[in-house]
Short mmCIF file of C-alpha atoms in Angstrom, two decimals:
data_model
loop_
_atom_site.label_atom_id
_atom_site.label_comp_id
_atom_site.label_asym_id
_atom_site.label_seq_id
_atom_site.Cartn_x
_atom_site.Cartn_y
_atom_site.Cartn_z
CA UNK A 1 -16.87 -39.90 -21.67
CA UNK A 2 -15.73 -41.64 -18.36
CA UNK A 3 -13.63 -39.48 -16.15
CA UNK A 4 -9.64 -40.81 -16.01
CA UNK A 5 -9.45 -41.43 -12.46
CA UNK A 6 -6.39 -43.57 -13.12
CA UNK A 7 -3.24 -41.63 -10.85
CA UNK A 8 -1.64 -39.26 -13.23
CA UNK A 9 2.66 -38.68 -13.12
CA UNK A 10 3.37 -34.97 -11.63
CA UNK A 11 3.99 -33.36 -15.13
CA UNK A 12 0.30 -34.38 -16.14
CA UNK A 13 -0.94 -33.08 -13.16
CA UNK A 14 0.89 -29.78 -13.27
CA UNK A 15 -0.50 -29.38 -17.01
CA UNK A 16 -3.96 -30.05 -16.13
CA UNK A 17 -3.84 -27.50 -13.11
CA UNK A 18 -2.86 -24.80 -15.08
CA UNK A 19 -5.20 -25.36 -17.62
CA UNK A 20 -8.15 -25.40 -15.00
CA UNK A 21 -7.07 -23.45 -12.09
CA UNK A 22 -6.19 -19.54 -12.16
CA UNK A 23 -2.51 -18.57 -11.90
CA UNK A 24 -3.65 -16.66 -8.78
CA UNK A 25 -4.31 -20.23 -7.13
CA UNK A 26 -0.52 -20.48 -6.52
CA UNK A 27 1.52 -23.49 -5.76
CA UNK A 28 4.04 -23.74 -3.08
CA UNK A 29 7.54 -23.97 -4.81
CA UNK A 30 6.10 -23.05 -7.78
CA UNK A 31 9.80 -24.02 -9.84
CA UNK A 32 9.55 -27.77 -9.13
CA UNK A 33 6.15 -27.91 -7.08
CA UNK A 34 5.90 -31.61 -4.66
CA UNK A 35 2.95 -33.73 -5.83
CA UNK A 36 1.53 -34.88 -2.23
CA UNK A 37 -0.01 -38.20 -2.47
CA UNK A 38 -1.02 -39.11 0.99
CA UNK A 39 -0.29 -38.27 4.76
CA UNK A 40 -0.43 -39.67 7.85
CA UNK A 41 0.20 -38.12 11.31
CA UNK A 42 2.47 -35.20 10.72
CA UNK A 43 4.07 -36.60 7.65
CA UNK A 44 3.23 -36.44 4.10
CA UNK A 45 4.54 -38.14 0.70
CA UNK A 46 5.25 -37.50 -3.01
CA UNK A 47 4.66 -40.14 -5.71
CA UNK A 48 7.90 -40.96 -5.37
CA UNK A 49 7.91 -41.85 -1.71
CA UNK A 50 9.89 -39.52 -0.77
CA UNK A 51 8.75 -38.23 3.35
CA UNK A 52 7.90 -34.51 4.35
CA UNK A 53 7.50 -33.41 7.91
CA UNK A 54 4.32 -31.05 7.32
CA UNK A 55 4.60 -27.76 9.08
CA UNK A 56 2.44 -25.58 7.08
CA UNK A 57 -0.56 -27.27 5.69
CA UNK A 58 -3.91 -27.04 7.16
CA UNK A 59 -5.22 -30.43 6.81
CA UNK A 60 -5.29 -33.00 9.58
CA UNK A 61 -3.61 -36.36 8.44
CA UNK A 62 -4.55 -38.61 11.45
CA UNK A 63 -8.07 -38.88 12.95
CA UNK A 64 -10.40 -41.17 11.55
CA UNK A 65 -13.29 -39.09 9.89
CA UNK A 66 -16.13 -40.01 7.68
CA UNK A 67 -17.19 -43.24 8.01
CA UNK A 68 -20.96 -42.97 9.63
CA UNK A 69 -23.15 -40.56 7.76
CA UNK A 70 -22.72 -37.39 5.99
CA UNK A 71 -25.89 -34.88 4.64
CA UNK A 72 -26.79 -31.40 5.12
CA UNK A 73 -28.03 -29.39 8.10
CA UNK A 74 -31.91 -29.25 6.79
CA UNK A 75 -32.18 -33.19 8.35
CA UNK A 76 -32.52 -33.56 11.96
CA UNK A 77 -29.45 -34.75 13.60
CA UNK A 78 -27.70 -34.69 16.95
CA UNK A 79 -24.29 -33.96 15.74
CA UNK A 80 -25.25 -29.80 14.95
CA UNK A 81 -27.36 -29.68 18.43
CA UNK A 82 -24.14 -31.97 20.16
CA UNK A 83 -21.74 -29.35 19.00
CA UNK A 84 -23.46 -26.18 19.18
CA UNK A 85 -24.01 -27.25 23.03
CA UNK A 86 -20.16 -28.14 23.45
CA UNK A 87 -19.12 -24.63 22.14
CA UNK A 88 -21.97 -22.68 24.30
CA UNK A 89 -20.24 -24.41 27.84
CA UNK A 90 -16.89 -22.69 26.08
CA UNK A 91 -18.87 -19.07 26.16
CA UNK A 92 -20.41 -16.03 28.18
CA UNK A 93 -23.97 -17.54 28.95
CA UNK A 94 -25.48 -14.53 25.95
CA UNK A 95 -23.84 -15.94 23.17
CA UNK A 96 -26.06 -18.85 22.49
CA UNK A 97 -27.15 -18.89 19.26
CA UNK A 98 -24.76 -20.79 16.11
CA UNK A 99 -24.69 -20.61 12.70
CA UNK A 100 -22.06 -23.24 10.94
CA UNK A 101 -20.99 -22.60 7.87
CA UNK A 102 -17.45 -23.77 5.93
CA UNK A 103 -14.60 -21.37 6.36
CA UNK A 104 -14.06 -18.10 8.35
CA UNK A 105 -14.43 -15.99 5.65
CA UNK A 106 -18.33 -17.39 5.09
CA UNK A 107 -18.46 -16.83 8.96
CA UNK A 108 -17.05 -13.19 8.85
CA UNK A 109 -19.91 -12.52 5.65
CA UNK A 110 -22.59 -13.63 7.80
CA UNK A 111 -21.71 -11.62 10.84
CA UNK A 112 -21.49 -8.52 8.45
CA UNK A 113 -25.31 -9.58 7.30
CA UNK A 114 -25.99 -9.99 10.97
CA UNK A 115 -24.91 -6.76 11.74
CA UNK A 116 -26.75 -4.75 9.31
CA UNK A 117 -29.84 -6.58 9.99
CA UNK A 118 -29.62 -6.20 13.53
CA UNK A 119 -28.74 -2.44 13.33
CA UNK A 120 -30.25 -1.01 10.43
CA UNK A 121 -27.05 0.55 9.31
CA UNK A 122 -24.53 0.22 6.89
CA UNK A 123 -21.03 1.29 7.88
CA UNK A 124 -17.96 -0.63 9.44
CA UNK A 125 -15.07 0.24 11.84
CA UNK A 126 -12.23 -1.56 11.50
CA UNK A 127 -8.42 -1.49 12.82
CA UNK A 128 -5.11 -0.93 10.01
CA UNK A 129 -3.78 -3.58 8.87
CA UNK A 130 -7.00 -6.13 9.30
CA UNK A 131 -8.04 -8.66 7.35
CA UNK A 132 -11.44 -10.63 7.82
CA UNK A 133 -11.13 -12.68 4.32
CA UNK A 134 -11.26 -13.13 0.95
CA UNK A 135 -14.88 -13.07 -0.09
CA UNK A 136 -15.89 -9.36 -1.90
CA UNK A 137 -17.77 -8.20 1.51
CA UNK A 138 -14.67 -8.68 3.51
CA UNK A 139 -11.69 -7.51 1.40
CA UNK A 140 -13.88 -4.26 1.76
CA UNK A 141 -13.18 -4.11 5.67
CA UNK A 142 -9.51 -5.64 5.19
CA UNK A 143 -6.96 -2.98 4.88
CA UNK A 144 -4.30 -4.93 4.06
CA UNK A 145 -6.24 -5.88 0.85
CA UNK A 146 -8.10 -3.21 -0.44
CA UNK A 147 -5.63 -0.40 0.03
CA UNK A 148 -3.47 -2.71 -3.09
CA UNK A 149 -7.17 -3.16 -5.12
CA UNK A 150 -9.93 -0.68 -5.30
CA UNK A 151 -9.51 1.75 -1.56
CA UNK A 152 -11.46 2.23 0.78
CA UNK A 153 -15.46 2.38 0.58
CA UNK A 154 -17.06 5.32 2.02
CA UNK A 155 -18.50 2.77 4.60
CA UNK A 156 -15.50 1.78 5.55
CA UNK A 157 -14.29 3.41 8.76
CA UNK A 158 -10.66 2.75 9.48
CA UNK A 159 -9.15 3.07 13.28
CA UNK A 160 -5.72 3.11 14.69
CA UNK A 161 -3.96 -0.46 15.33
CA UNK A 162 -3.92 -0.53 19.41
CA UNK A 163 -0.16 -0.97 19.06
CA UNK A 164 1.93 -0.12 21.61
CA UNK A 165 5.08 -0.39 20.61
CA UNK A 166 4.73 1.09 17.18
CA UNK A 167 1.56 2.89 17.25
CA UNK A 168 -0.10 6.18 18.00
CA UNK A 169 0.08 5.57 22.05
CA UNK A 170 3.01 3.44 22.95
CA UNK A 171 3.88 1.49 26.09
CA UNK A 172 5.04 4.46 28.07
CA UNK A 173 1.78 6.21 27.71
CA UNK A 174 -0.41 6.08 31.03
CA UNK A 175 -3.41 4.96 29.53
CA UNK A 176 -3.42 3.71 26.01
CA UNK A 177 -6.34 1.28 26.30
CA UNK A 178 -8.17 4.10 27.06
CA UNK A 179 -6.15 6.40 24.18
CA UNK A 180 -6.62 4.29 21.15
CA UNK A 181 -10.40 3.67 22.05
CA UNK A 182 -10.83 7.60 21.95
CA UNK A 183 -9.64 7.15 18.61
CA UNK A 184 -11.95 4.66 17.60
CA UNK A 185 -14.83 7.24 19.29
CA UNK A 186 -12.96 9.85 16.71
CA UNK A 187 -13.42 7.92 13.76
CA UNK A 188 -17.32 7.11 14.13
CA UNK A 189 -18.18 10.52 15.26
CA UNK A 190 -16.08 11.84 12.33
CA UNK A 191 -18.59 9.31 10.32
CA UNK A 192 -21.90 9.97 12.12
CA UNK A 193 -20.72 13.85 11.37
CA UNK A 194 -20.90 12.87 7.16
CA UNK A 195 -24.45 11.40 8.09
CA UNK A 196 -23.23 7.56 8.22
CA UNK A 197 -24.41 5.07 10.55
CA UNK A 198 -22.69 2.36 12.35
CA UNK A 199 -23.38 -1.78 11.80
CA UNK A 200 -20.21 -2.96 13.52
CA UNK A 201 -16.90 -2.44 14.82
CA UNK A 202 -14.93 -5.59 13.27
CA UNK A 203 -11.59 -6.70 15.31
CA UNK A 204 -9.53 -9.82 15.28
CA UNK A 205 -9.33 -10.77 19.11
CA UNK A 206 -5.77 -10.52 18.89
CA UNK A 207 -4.74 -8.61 15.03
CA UNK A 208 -2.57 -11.06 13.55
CA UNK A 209 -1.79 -10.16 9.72
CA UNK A 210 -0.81 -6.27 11.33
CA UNK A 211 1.83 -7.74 13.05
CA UNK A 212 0.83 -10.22 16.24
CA UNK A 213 -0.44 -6.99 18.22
CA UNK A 214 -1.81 -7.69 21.65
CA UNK A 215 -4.55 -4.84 22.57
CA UNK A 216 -4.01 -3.01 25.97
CA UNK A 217 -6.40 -4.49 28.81
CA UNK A 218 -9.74 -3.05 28.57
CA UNK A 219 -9.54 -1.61 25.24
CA UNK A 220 -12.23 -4.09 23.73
CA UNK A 221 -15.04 -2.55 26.67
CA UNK A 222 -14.34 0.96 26.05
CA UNK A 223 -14.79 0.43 22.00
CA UNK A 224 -17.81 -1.59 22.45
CA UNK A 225 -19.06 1.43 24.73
CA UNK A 226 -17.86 3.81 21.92
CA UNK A 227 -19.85 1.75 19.51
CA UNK A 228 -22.76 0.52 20.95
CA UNK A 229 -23.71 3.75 21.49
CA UNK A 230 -23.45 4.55 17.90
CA UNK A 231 -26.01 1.63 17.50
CA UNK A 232 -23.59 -0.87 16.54
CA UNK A 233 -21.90 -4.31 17.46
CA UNK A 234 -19.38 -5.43 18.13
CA UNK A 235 -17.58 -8.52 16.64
CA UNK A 236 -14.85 -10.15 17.65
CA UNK A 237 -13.10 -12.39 14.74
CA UNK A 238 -11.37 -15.46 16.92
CA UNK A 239 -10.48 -17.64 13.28
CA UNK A 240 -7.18 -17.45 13.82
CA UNK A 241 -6.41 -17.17 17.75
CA UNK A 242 -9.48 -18.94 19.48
CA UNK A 243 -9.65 -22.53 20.59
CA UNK A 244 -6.99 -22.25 23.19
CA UNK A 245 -4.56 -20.78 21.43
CA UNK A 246 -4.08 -18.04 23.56
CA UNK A 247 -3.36 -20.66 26.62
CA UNK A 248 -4.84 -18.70 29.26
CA UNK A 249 -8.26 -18.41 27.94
CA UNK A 250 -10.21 -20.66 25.75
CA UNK A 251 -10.95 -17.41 23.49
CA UNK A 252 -8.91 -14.69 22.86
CA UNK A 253 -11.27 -11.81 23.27
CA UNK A 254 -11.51 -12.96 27.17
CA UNK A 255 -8.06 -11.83 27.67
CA UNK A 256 -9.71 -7.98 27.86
CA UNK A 257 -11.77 -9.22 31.18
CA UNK A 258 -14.40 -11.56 31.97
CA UNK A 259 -17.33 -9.03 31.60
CA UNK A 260 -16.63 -8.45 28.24
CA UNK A 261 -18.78 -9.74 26.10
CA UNK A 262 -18.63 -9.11 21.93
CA UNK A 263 -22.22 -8.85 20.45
CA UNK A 264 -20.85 -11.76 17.43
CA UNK A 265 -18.11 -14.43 17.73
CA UNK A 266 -16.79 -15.54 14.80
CA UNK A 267 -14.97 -18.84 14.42
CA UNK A 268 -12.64 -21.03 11.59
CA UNK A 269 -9.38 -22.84 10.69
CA UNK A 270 -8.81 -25.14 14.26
CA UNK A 271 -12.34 -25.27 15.05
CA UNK A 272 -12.31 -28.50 12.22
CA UNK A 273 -8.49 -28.84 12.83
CA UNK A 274 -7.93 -29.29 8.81
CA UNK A 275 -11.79 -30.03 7.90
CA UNK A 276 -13.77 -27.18 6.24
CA UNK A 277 -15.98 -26.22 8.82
CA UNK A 278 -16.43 -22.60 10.56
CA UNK A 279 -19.37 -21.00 12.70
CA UNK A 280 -21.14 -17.89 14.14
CA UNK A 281 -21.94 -17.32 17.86
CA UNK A 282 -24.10 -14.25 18.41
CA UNK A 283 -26.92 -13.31 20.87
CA UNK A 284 -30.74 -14.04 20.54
CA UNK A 285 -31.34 -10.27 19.94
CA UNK A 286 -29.42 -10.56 17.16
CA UNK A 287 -30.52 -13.87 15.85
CA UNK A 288 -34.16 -12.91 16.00
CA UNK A 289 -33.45 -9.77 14.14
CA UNK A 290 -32.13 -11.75 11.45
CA UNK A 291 -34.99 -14.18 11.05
CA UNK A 292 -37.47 -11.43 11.30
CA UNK A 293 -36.63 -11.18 7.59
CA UNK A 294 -37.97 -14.27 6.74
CA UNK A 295 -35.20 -15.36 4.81
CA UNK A 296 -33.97 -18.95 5.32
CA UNK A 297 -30.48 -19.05 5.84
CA UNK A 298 -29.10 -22.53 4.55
CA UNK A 299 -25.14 -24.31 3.64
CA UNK A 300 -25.03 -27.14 2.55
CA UNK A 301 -21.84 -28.82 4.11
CA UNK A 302 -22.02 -26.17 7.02
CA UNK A 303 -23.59 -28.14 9.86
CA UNK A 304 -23.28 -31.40 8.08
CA UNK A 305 -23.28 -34.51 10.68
CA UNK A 306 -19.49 -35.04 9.75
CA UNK A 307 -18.15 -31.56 9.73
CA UNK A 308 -20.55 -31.22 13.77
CA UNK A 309 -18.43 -34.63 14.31
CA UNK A 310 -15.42 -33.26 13.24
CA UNK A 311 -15.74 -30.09 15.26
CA UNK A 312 -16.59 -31.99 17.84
CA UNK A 313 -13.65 -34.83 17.88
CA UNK A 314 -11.70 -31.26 18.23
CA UNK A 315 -13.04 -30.32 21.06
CA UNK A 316 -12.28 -33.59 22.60
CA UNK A 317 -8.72 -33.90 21.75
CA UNK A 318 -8.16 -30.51 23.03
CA UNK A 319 -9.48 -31.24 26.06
CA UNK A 320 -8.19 -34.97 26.71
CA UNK A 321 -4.58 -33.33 25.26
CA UNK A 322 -5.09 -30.33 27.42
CA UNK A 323 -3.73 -28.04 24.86
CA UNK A 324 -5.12 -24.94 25.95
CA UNK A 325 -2.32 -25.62 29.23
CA UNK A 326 0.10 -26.88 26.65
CA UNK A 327 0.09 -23.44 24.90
CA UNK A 328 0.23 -21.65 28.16
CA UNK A 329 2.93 -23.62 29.26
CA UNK A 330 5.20 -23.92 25.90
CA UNK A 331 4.07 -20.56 24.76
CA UNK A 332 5.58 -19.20 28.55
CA UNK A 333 8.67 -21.58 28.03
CA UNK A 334 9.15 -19.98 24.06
CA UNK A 335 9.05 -16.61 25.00
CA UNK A 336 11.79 -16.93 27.63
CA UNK A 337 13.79 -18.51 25.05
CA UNK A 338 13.11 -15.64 22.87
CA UNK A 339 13.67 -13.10 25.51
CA UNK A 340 17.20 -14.53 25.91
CA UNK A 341 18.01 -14.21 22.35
CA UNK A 342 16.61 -10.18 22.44
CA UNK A 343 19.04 -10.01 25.41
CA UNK A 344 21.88 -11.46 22.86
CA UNK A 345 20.92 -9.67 19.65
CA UNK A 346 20.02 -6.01 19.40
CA UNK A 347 18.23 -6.10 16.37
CA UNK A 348 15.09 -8.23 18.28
CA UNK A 349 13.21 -4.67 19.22
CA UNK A 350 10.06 -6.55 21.02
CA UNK A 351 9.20 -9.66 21.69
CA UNK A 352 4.64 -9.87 22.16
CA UNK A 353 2.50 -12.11 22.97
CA UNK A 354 0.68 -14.67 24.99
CA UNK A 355 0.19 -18.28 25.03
CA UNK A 356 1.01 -19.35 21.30
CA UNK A 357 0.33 -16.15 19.73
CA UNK A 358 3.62 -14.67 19.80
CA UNK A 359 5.65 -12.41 18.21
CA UNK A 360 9.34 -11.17 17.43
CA UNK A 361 10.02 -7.33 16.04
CA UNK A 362 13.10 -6.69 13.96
CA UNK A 363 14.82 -3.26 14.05
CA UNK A 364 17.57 -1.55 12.67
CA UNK A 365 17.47 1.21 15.43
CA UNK A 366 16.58 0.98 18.74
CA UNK A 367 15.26 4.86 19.37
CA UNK A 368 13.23 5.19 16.13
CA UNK A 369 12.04 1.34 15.56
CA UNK A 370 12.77 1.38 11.73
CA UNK A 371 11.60 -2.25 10.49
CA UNK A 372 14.93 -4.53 9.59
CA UNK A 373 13.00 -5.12 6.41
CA UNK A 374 16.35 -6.58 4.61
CA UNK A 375 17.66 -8.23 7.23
CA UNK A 376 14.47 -9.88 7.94
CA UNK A 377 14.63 -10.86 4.33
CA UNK A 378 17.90 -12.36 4.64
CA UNK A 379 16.74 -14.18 7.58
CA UNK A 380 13.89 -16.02 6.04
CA UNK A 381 16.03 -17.08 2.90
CA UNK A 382 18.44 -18.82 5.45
CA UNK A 383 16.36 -20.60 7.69
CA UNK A 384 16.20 -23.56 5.22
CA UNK A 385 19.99 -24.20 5.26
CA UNK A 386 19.45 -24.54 9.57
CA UNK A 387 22.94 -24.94 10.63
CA UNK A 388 23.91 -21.22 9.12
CA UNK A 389 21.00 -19.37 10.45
CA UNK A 390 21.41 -17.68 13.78
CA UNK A 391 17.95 -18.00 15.31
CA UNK A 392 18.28 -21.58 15.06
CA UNK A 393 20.56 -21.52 18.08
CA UNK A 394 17.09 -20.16 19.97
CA UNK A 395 15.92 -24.64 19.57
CA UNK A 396 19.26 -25.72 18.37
CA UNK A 397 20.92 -25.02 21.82
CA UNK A 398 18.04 -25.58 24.29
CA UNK A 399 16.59 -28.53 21.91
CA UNK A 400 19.80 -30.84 21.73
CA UNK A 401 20.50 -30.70 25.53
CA UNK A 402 17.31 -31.69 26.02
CA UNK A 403 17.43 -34.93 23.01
CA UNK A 404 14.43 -32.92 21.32
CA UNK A 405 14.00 -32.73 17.53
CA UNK A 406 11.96 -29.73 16.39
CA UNK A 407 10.85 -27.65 13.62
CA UNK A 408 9.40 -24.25 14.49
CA UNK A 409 7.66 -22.57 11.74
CA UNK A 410 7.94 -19.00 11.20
CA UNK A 411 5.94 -15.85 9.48
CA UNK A 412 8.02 -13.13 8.18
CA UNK A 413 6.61 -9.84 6.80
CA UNK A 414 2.95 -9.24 5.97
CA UNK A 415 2.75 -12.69 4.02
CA UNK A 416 5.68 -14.68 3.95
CA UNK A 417 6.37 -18.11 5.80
CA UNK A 418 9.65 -20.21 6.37
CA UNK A 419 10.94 -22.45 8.75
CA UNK A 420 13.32 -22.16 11.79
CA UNK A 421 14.70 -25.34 13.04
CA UNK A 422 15.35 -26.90 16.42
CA UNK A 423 16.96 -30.42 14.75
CA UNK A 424 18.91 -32.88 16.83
CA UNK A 425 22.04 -33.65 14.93
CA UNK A 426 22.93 -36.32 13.70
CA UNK A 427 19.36 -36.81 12.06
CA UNK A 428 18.48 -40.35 11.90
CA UNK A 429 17.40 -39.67 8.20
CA UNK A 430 17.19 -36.52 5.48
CA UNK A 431 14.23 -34.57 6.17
CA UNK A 432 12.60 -33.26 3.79
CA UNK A 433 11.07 -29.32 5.03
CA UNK A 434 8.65 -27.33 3.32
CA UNK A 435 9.98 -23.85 2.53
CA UNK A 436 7.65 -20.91 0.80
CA UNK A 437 9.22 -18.91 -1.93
CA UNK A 438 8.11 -15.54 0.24
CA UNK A 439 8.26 -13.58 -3.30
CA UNK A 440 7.89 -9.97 -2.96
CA UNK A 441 6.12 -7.81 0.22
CA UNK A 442 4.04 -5.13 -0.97
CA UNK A 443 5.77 -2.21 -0.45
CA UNK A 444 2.35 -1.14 2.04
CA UNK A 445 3.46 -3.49 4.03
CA UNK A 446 3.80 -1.62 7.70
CA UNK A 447 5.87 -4.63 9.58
CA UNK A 448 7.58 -6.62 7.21
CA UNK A 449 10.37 -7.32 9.66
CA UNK A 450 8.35 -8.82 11.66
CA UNK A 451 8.85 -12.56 12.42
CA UNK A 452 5.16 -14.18 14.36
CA UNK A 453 4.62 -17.76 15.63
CA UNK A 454 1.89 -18.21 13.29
CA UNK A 455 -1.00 -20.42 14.19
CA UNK A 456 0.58 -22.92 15.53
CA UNK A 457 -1.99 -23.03 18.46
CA UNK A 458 -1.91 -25.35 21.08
CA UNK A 459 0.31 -28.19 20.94
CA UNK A 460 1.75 -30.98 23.74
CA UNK A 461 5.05 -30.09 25.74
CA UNK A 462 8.31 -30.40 23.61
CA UNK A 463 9.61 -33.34 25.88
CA UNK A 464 11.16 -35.75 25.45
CA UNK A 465 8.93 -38.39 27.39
CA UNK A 466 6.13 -37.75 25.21
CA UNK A 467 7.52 -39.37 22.03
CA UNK A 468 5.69 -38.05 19.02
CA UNK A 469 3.32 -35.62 18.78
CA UNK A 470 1.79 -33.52 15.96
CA UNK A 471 -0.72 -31.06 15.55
CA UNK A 472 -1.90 -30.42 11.96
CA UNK A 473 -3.51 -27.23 11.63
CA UNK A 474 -0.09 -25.12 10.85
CA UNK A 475 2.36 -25.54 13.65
CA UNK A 476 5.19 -26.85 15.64
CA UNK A 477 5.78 -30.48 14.97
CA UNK A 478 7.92 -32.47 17.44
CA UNK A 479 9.24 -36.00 16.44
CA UNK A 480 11.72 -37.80 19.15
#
């Protein structure tokens, strides 16, 4: 029987998805879900016309893709070879040997199998709070997941967060880079003392999901001493805050000083920009290891000539856009703004971050740094009705001066996302803004009153000369 390809009306389409897709595939606005029929630049629109300004979705709407050649990696092709070289001139000179695969989590499983190979061990250390993905192998290092589903494996080593305004070794402590890496030498001697041996110390560069924490200086070196000495690696997960995001570095892990240098990079989400694509940077030792097994490691679509060409029509707009300055420079500009709100409102404890990784801590008491879990709640639920929500004054003010129209999207508690806006009023038209039902946060949940500029990584000055710009891959969108 010929397949219907004829378009189907939203109720068909609804039926049909939750006949074939699992309930745990959920849908944004799950009540009265939008039917998304096409996009260009940063809009999108339902069947019925009707125009969204996309602040949340992942896929890129406006550069032309596709249209040469697509087949797998096993072909020779200059596209994997053109991009592989592209991301090496981005790297320390040892980490020159890629693996490309289609989403970060595939890219965190193979630097696990990496590891192990390499090593000969087993065991992982990992920070509080991480999470590394959503594939079996890596909801077994993700805290945040497994502690709600089956524990912690005896494998599993769990360190202190290097958080130093709510952990262990705050920011009045002389030496907490130093501190929380003694803790991480705690944990794997405590594991080495049970007769386990250490793969890998897993880290994102910057910890995102445990609350946008930004690791002393020099913290990274001393836990790759601690762990390399234990006969592990160390691996640095940049999916979520590489590529520039971090404005004065092209990768975050270089913030902790240019000799340090992770044993396994792993990359995803903006190095395609939208487009599934991820990869794997690790050393030749390490590489070598691996194919010492014999073992052919193949994707199909990873390393494809249009996913390379993708990855590398990234690279290019990042540099011909310079948006690795444009996150220093807007990111710099944001958290002034946000450092005169803290100034205004007592219940903004800290304000973190660099470039656009940023974050903003609600408290209900300044001397013991209780989470303003409720009012954080209350916040989120208000930021779609913009005129009554009080952190819209932090665009709303500074934006309309300026003639700037902005939305600024937002990440509240462990999993929750909603919208701030910067609008200039009167709007030439409705606007249409995507808002996520945040549900419930698991009552685990460490910082759920904590509000993060998600990854919303570089994007072009908010001014008003430029006219419109977008960037697609989550984010700030600007339309004048």
């Amino acid at each position: 029987m010929a397949a219907d390809l004829a378009p189907h009306g939203k109720a068909v389409t609804l039926a049909r998805r939750r006949r074939l897709l699992s309930s745990s595939c959920r849908l944004f606005f799950p009540e009265d879900p939008i039917k998304i029929v096409r996009g260009q630049g940063q809009y999108m629109y339902d069947e019925q016309g009707a125009e969204y300004i996309d602040c949340i979705n992942n896929v890129a709407h406006a550069h032309e893709q596709n249209q040469v050649l697509n087949t797998n990696s096993r072909y020779l092709h200059d596209n994997i070879v053109d991009f592989a070289q592209r991301l090496s001139e981005t790297l320390p000179e040892e980490l020159c040997v890629f693996y490309f695969l289609n989403s970060g989590s595939e890219a965190n499983d193979l630097a696990l199998r990496l590891a192990r190979q390499y090593t000969g061990h087993w065991d992982v250390v990992v920070l509080d709070h991480a999470y590394h993905g959503h594939l079996s192998s890596l909801i077994d290092i993700s805290p945040y997941k497994f502690r709600n589903l089956d524990g912690q494996k005896e494998w599993v080593h769990v360190a202190p967060l290097p958080d130093t305004y709510r952990g262990l070794y705050r920011e009045d402590h002389p030496n907490p880079a130093e501190a929380y890496a003694s803790e991480v030498k705690r944990v794997v001697s405590s594991a080495q003392e049970q007769g386990r041996q250490i793969a890998a110390f897993f880290a994102e560069s910057l910890p995102s999901v445990g609350g946008q924490i930004i690791p002393p200086a020099g913290y990274f070196p001393e836990v790759a001493e601690h762990i390399r000495k234990a006969g592990g690696v160390f691996v640095a997960d940049e999916i979520q805050v590489g590529f520039g995001r971090v404005g004065k570095h092209f990768w975050a892990f270089q913030l902790q000083g240019e000799d340090f240098v992770p044993d396994i990079v792993t990359m995803g989400k903006s190095i395609g920009n939208g487009h599934p694509v991820a990869c794997v940077a690790t050393t030749q030792a390490v590489a070598r290891a691996f194919e010492a097994t014999g073992v052919e490691y193949f994707n199909t679509f990873g390393g494809s000539p249009v996913s390379c060409a993708v990855g590398l029509a990234v690279l290019d707009v990042l540099e011909k856009e310079q948006l690795q300055a444009h996150a220093a420079c807007v990111g710099s500009f944001l958290m002034e703004l946000l450092g005169q709100q803290k100034a205004k409102h007592p219940i903004i404890g800290d304000i973190r971050g660099v470039g656009l990784f940023i974050g903003v801590d609600l408290i209900k008491d300044e001397a013991t740094r209780t989470p303003a879990t409720e009012e954080a709640d209350y916040l989120v639920s208000r930021y779609f009705f913009f005129k009554q929500v009080a952190f819209a004054e932090l665009l709303q003010g500074h934006t309309r001066d300026r003639g700037w129209t902005g939305l600024l999207l937002v990440w509240v508690g462990m999993s929750r996302w909603s919208i701030i806006s910067g609008l200039r009023s009167p709007l030439p038209k409705p606007v249409h803004i995507f808002h996520l039902n945040p549900g419930r946060t698991p009552a685990s949940a460490p910082f759920s009153s904590f509000i993060s500029i998600p990854h919303a990584y570089p994007f072009p000055h908010l001014k008003k000369s430029l006219g419109n710009v977008y960037h697609s891959a989550f984010g700030i969108h600007i339309k004048q």
